[in-house]
PDB file of C-alpha atoms in Angstrom:
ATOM      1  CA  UNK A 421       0.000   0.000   0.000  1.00  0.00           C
ATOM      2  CA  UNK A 422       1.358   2.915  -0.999  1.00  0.00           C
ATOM      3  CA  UNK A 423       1.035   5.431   1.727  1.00  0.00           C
ATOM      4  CA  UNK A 424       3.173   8.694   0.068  1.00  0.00           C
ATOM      5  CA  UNK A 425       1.970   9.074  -3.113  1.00  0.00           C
ATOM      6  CA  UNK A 426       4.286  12.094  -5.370  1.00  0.00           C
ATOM      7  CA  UNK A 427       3.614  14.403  -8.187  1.00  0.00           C
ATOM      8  CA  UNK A 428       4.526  14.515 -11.280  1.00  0.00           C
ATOM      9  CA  UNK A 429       7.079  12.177 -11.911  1.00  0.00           C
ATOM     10  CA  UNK A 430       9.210  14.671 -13.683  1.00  0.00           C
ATOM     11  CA  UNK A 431       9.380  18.777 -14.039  1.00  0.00           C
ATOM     12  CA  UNK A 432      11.242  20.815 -16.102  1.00  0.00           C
ATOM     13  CA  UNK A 433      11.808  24.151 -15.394  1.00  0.00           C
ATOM     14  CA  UNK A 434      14.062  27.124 -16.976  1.00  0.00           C
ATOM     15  CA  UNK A 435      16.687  28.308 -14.700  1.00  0.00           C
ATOM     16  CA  UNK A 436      15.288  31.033 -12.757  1.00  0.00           C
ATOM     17  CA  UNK A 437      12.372  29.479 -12.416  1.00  0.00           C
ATOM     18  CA  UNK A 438      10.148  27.877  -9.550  1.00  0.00           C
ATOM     19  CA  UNK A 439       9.956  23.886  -8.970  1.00  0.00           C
ATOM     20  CA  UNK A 440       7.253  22.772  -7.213  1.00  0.00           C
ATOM     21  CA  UNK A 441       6.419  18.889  -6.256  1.00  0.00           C
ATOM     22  CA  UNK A 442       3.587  17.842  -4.460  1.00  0.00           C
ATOM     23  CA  UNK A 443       2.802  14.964  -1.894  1.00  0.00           C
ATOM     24  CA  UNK A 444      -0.135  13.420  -0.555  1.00  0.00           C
ATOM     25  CA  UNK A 445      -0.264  11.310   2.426  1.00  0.00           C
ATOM     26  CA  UNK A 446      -2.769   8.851   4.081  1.00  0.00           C
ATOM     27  CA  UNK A 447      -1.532   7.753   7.579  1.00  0.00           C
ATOM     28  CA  UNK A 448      -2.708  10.679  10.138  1.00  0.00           C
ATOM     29  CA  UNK A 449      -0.128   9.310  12.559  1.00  0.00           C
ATOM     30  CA  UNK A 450       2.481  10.531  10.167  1.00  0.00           C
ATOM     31  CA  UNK A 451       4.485  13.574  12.203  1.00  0.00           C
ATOM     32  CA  UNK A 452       7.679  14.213  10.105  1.00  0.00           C
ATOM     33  CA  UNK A 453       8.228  14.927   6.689  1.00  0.00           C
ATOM     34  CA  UNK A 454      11.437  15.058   5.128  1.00  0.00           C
ATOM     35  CA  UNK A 455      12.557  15.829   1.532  1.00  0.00           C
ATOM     36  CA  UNK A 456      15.540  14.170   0.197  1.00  0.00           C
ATOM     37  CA  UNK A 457      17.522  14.884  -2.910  1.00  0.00           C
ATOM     38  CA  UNK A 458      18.862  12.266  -4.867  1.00  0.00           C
ATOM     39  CA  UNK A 459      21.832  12.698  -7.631  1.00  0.00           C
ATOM     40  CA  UNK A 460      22.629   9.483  -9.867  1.00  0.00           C
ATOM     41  CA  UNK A 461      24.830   7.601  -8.736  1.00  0.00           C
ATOM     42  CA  UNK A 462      24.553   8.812  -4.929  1.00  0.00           C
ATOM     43  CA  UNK A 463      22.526   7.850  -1.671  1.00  0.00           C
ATOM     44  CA  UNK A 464      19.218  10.391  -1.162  1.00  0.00           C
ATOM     45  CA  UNK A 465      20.507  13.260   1.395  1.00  0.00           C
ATOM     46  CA  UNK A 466      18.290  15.280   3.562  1.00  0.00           C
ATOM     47  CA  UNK A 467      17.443  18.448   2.270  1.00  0.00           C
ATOM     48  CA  UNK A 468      14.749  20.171   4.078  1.00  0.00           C
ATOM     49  CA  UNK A 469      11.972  18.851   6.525  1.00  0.00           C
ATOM     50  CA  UNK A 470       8.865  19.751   8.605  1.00  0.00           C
ATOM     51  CA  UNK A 471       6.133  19.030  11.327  1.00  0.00           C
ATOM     52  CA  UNK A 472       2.780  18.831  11.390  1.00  0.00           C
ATOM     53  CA  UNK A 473       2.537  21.565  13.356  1.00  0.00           C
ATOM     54  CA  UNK A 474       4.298  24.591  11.127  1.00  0.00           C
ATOM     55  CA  UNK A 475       2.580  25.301   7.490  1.00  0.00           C
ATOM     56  CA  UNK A 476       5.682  26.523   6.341  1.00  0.00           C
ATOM     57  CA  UNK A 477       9.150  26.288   6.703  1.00  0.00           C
ATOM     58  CA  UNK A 478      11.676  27.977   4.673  1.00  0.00           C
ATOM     59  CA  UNK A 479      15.627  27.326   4.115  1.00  0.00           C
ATOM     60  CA  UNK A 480      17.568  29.500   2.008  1.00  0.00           C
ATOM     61  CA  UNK A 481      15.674  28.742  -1.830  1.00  0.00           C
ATOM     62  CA  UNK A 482      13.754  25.637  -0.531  1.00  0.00           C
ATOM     63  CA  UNK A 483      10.519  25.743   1.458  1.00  0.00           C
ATOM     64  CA  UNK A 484       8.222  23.345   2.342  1.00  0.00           C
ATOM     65  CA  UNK A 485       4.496  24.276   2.160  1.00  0.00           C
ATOM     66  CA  UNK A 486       2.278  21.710   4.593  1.00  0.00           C
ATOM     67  CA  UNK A 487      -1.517  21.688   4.684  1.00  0.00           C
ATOM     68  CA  UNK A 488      -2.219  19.369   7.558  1.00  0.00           C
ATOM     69  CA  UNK A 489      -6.347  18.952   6.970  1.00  0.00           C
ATOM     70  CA  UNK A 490      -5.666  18.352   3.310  1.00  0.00           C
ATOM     71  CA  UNK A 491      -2.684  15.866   4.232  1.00  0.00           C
ATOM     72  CA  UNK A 492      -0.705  17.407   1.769  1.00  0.00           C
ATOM     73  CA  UNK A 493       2.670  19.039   1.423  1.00  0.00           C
ATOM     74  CA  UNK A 494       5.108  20.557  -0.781  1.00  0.00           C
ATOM     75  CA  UNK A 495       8.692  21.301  -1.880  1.00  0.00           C
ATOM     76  CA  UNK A 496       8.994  24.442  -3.832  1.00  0.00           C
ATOM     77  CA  UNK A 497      12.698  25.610  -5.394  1.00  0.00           C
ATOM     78  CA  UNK A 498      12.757  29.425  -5.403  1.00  0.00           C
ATOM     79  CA  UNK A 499      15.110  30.461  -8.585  1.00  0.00           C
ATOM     80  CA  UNK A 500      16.088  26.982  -9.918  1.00  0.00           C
ATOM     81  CA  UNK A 501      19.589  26.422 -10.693  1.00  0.00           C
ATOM     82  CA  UNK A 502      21.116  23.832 -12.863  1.00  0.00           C
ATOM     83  CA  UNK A 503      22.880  22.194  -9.903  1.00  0.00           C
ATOM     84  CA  UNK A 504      19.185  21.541  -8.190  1.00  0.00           C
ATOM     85  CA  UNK A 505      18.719  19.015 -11.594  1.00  0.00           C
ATOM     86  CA  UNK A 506      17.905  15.789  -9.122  1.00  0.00           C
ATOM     87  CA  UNK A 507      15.197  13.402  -8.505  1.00  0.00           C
ATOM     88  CA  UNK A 508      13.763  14.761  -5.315  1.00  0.00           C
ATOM     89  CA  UNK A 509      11.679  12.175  -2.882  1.00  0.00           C
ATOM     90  CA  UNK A 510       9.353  13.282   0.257  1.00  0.00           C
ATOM     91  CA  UNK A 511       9.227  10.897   2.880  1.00  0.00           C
ATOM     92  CA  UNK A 512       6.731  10.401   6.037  1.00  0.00           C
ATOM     93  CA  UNK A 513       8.013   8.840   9.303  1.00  0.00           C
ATOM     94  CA  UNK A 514       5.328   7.952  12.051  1.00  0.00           C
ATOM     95  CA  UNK A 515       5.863   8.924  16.174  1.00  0.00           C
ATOM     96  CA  UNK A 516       7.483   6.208  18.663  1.00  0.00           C
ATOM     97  CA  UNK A 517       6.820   2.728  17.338  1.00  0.00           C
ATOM     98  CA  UNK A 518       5.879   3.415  13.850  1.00  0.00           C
ATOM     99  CA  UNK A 519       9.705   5.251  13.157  1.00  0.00           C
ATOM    100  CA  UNK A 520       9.989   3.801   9.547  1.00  0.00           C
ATOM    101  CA  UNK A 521      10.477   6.544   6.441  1.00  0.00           C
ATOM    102  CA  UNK A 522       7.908   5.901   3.802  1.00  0.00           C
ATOM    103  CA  UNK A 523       9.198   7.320   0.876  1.00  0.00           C
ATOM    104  CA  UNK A 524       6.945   8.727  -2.257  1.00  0.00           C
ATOM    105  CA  UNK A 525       8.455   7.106  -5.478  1.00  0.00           C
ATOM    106  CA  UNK A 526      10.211  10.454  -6.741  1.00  0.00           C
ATOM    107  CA  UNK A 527      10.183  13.084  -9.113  1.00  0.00           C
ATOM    108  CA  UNK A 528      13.197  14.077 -11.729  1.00  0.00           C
ATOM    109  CA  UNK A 529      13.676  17.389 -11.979  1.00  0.00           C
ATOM    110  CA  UNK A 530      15.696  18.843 -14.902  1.00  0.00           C
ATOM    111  CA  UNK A 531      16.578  22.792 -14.840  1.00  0.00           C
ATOM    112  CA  UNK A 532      16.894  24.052 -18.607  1.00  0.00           C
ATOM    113  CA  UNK A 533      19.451  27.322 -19.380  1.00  0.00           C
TER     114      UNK A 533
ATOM    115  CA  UNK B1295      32.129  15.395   7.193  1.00  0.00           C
ATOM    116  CA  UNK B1296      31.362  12.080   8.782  1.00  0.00           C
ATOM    117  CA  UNK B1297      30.105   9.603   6.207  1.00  0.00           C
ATOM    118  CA  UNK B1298      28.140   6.305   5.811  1.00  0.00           C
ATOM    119  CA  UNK B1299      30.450   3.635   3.899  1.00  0.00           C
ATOM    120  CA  UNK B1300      29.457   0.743   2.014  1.00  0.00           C
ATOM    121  CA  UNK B1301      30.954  -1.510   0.079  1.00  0.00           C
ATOM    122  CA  UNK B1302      31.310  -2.664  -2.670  1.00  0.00           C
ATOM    123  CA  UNK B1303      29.360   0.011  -5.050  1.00  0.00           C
ATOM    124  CA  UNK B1304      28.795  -2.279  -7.706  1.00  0.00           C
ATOM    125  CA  UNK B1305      28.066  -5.878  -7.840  1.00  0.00           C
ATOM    126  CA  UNK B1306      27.424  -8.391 -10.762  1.00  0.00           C
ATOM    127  CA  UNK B1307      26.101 -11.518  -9.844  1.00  0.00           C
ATOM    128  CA  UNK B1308      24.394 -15.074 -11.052  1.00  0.00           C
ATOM    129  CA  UNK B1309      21.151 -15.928  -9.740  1.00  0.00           C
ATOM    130  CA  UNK B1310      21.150 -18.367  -7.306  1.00  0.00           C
ATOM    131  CA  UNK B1311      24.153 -17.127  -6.264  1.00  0.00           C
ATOM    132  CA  UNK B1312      25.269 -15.394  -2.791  1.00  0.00           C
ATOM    133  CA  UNK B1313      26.154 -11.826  -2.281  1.00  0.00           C
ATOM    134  CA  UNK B1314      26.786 -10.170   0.375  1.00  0.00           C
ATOM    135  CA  UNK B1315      27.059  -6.208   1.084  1.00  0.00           C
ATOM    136  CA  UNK B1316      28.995  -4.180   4.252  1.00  0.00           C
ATOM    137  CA  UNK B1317      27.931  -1.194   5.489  1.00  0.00           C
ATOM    138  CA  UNK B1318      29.889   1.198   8.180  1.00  0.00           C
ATOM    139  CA  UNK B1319      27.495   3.927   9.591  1.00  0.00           C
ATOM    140  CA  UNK B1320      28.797   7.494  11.083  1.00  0.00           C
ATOM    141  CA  UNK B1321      30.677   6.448  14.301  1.00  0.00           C
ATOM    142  CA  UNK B1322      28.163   6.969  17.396  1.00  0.00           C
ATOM    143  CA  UNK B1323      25.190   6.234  15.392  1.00  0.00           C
ATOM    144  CA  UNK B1324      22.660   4.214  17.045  1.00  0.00           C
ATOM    145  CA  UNK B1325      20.364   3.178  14.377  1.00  0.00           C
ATOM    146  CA  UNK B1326      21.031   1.820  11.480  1.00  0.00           C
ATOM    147  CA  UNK B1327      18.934   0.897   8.116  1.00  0.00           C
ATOM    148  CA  UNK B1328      18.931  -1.257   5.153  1.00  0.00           C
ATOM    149  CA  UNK B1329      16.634  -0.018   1.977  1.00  0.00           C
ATOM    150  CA  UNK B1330      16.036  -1.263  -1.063  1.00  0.00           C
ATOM    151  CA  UNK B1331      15.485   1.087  -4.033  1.00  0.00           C
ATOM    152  CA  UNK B1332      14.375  -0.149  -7.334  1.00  0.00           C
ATOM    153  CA  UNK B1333      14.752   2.495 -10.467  1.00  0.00           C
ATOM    154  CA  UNK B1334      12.159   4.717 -10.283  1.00  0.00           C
ATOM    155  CA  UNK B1335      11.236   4.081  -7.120  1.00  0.00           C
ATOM    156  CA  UNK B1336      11.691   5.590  -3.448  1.00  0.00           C
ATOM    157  CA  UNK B1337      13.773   3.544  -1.203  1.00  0.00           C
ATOM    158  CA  UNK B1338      11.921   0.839   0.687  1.00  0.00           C
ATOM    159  CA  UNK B1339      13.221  -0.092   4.057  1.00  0.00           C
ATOM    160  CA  UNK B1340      14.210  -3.723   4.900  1.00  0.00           C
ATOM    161  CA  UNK B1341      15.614  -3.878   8.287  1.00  0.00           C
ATOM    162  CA  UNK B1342      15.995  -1.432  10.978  1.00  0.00           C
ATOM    163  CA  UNK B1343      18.940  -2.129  13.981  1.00  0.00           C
ATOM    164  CA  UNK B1344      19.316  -0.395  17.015  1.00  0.00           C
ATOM    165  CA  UNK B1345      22.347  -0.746  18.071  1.00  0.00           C
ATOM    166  CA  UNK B1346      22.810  -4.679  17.317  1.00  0.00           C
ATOM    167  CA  UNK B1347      19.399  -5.856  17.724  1.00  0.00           C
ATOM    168  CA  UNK B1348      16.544  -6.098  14.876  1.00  0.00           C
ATOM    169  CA  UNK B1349      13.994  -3.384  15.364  1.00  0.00           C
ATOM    170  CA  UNK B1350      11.715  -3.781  12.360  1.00  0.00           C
ATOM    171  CA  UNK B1351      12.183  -6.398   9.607  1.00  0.00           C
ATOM    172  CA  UNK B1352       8.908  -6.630   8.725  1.00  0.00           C
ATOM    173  CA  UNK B1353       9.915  -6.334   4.974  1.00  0.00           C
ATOM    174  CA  UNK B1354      12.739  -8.279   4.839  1.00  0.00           C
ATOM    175  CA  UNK B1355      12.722 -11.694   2.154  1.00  0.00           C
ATOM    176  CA  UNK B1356      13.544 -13.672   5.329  1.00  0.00           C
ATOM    177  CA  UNK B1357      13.414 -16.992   3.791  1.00  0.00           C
ATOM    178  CA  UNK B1358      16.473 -15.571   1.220  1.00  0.00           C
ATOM    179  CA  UNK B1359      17.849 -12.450   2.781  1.00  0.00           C
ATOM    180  CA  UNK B1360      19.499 -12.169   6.357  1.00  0.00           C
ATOM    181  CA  UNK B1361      20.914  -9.066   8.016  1.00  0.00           C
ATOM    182  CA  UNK B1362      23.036  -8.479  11.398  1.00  0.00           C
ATOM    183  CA  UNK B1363      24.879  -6.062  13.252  1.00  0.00           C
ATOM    184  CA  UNK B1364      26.902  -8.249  15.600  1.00  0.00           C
ATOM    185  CA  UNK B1365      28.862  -5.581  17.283  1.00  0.00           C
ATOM    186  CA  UNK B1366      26.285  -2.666  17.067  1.00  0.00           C
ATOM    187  CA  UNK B1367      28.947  -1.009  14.550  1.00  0.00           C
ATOM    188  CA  UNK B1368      29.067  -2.261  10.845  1.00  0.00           C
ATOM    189  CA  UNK B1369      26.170  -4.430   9.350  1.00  0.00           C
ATOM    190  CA  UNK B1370      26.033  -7.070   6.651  1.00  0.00           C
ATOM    191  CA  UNK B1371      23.047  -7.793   4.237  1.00  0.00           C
ATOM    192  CA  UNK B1372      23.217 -10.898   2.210  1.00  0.00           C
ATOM    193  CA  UNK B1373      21.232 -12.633   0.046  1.00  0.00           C
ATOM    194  CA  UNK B1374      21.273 -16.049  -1.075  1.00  0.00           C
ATOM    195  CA  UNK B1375      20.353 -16.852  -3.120  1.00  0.00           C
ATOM    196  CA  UNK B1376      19.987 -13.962  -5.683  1.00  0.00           C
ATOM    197  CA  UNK B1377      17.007 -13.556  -7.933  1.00  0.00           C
ATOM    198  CA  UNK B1378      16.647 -11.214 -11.101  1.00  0.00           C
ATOM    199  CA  UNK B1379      14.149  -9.403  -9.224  1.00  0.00           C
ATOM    200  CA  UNK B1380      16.529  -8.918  -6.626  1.00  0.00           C
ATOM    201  CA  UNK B1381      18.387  -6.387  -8.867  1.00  0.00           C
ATOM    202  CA  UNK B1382      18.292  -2.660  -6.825  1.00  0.00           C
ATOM    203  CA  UNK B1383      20.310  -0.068  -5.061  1.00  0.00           C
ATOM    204  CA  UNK B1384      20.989  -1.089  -1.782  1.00  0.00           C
ATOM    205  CA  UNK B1385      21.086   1.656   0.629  1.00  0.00           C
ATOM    206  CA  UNK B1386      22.408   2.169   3.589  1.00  0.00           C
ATOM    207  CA  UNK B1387      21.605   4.878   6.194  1.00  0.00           C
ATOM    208  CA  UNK B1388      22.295   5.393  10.207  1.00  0.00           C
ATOM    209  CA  UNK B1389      20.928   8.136  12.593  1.00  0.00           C
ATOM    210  CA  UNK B1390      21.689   8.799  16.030  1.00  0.00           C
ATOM    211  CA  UNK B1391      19.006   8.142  18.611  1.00  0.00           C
ATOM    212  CA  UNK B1392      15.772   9.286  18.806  1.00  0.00           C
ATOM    213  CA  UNK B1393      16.632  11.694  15.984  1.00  0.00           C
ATOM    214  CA  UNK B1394      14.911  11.495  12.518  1.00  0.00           C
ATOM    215  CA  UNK B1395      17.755  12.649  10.582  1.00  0.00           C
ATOM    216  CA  UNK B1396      18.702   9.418   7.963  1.00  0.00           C
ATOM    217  CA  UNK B1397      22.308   9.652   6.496  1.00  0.00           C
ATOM    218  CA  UNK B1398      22.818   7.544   3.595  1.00  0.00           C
ATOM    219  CA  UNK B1399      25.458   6.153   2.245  1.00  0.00           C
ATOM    220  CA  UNK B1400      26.153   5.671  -1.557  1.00  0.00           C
ATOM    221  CA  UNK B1401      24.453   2.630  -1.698  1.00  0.00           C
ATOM    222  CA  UNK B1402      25.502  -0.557  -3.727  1.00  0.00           C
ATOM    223  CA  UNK B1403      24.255  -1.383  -7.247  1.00  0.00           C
ATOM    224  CA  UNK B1404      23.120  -5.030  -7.511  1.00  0.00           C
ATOM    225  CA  UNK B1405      22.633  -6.703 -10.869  1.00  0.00           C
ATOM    226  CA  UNK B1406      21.319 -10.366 -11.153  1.00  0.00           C
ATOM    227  CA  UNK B1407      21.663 -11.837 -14.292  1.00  0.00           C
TER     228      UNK B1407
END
């Protein structure tokens, strides 16, 4: 059962431009969400996360937008670069006893010149 | 910067055969985890240690996959024997605990053919 589902699957976007991905969860016991970024070749590395209890949550050109009644949330890239050209994955981990990250299954971004 | 190792980064192998993969987390990291990502997918977590005993397995292959963490330190995943489905990144990722924070490490490339 797929419990993170992620949109789209892949984004392009001119350089300058804004990236945004989307995630949907199900699980209501879900109280941390993480986005990784993922380069080929390399293990996913933590890029920016949030809690249930923030909306928003900003870090440098990467904020996290999180709509708790709609269980939704999601990454947007202020000014795309050609370096942020990555598949990005959010993620979900439950409270005590349910610590496991479910991940979404990804999205490749590609910034254009 | 501290690092998660794992060895070996690529591995061709025969099914039915064994393989086996190593994984060092950052030093002083209690938890450690095993995923499997298949292309295109998000990683999918197989086995969860803390320190050297099994906290979640729930979606390990047990009757052809096996994991331990004798010492609490490094960790071992093998599989025997291999199936073509069992081509994947294998990832490997630590945190310290009772913090979310997952550091991966470069994961190893399996291909069964």
């Amino acid at each position: 059962q797929q419990q993170v589902k992620q949109s789209p699957q892949s984004l392009i976007v001119q350089k300058g431009g804004i990236s945004i991905i989307n995630c949907a969860y199900e699980n209501t016991a879900f109280d941390y969400f993480p986005w990784y970024q993922q380069f080929p070749g390399k293990g996913p590395a933590l890029l920016i996360a949030i809690r249930p209890d923030v909306s928003e949550k900003k870090e440098g050109r990467f904020t996290i937008s999180f709509n708790k009644s709609a269980k939704q949330f999601s990454l947007h890239i202020m000014d795309s670069q050609p370096g942020d050209s990555a598949t990005y994955f959010c993620a979900a981990k439950g409270n005590f006893g349910n610590e496991k990250l479910t991940f979404g299954t990804g999205t490749r971004l590609t910034i254009i010149p | 910067e501290a690092e998660v190792a794992q060895s070996p980064r690529y591995k061709i192998t025969e099914k039915s055969q064994a393989v086996a993969f190593w994984c060092d987390p950052i030093s002083g990291h209690a938890t450690l985890y095993w995923y499997r990502q298949i292309l295109g997918q998000g990683p999918e977590l197989l086995v969860q240690f803390q320190d050297e005993s099994v906290v979640d397995d729930s979606q390990l292959p047990k009757d052809r996959f096996s994991a331990e963490r004798l010492k609490g330190v490094d960790s071992t995943l093998k599989i025997q024997p291999a199936e073509l489905g069992d081509s994947a990144m294998y990832l490997c990722a630590s945190s310290q605990d009772r913090v979310e924070t997952q550091y991966f490490g470069p994961g190893t490339r399996l291909l069964v053919l």
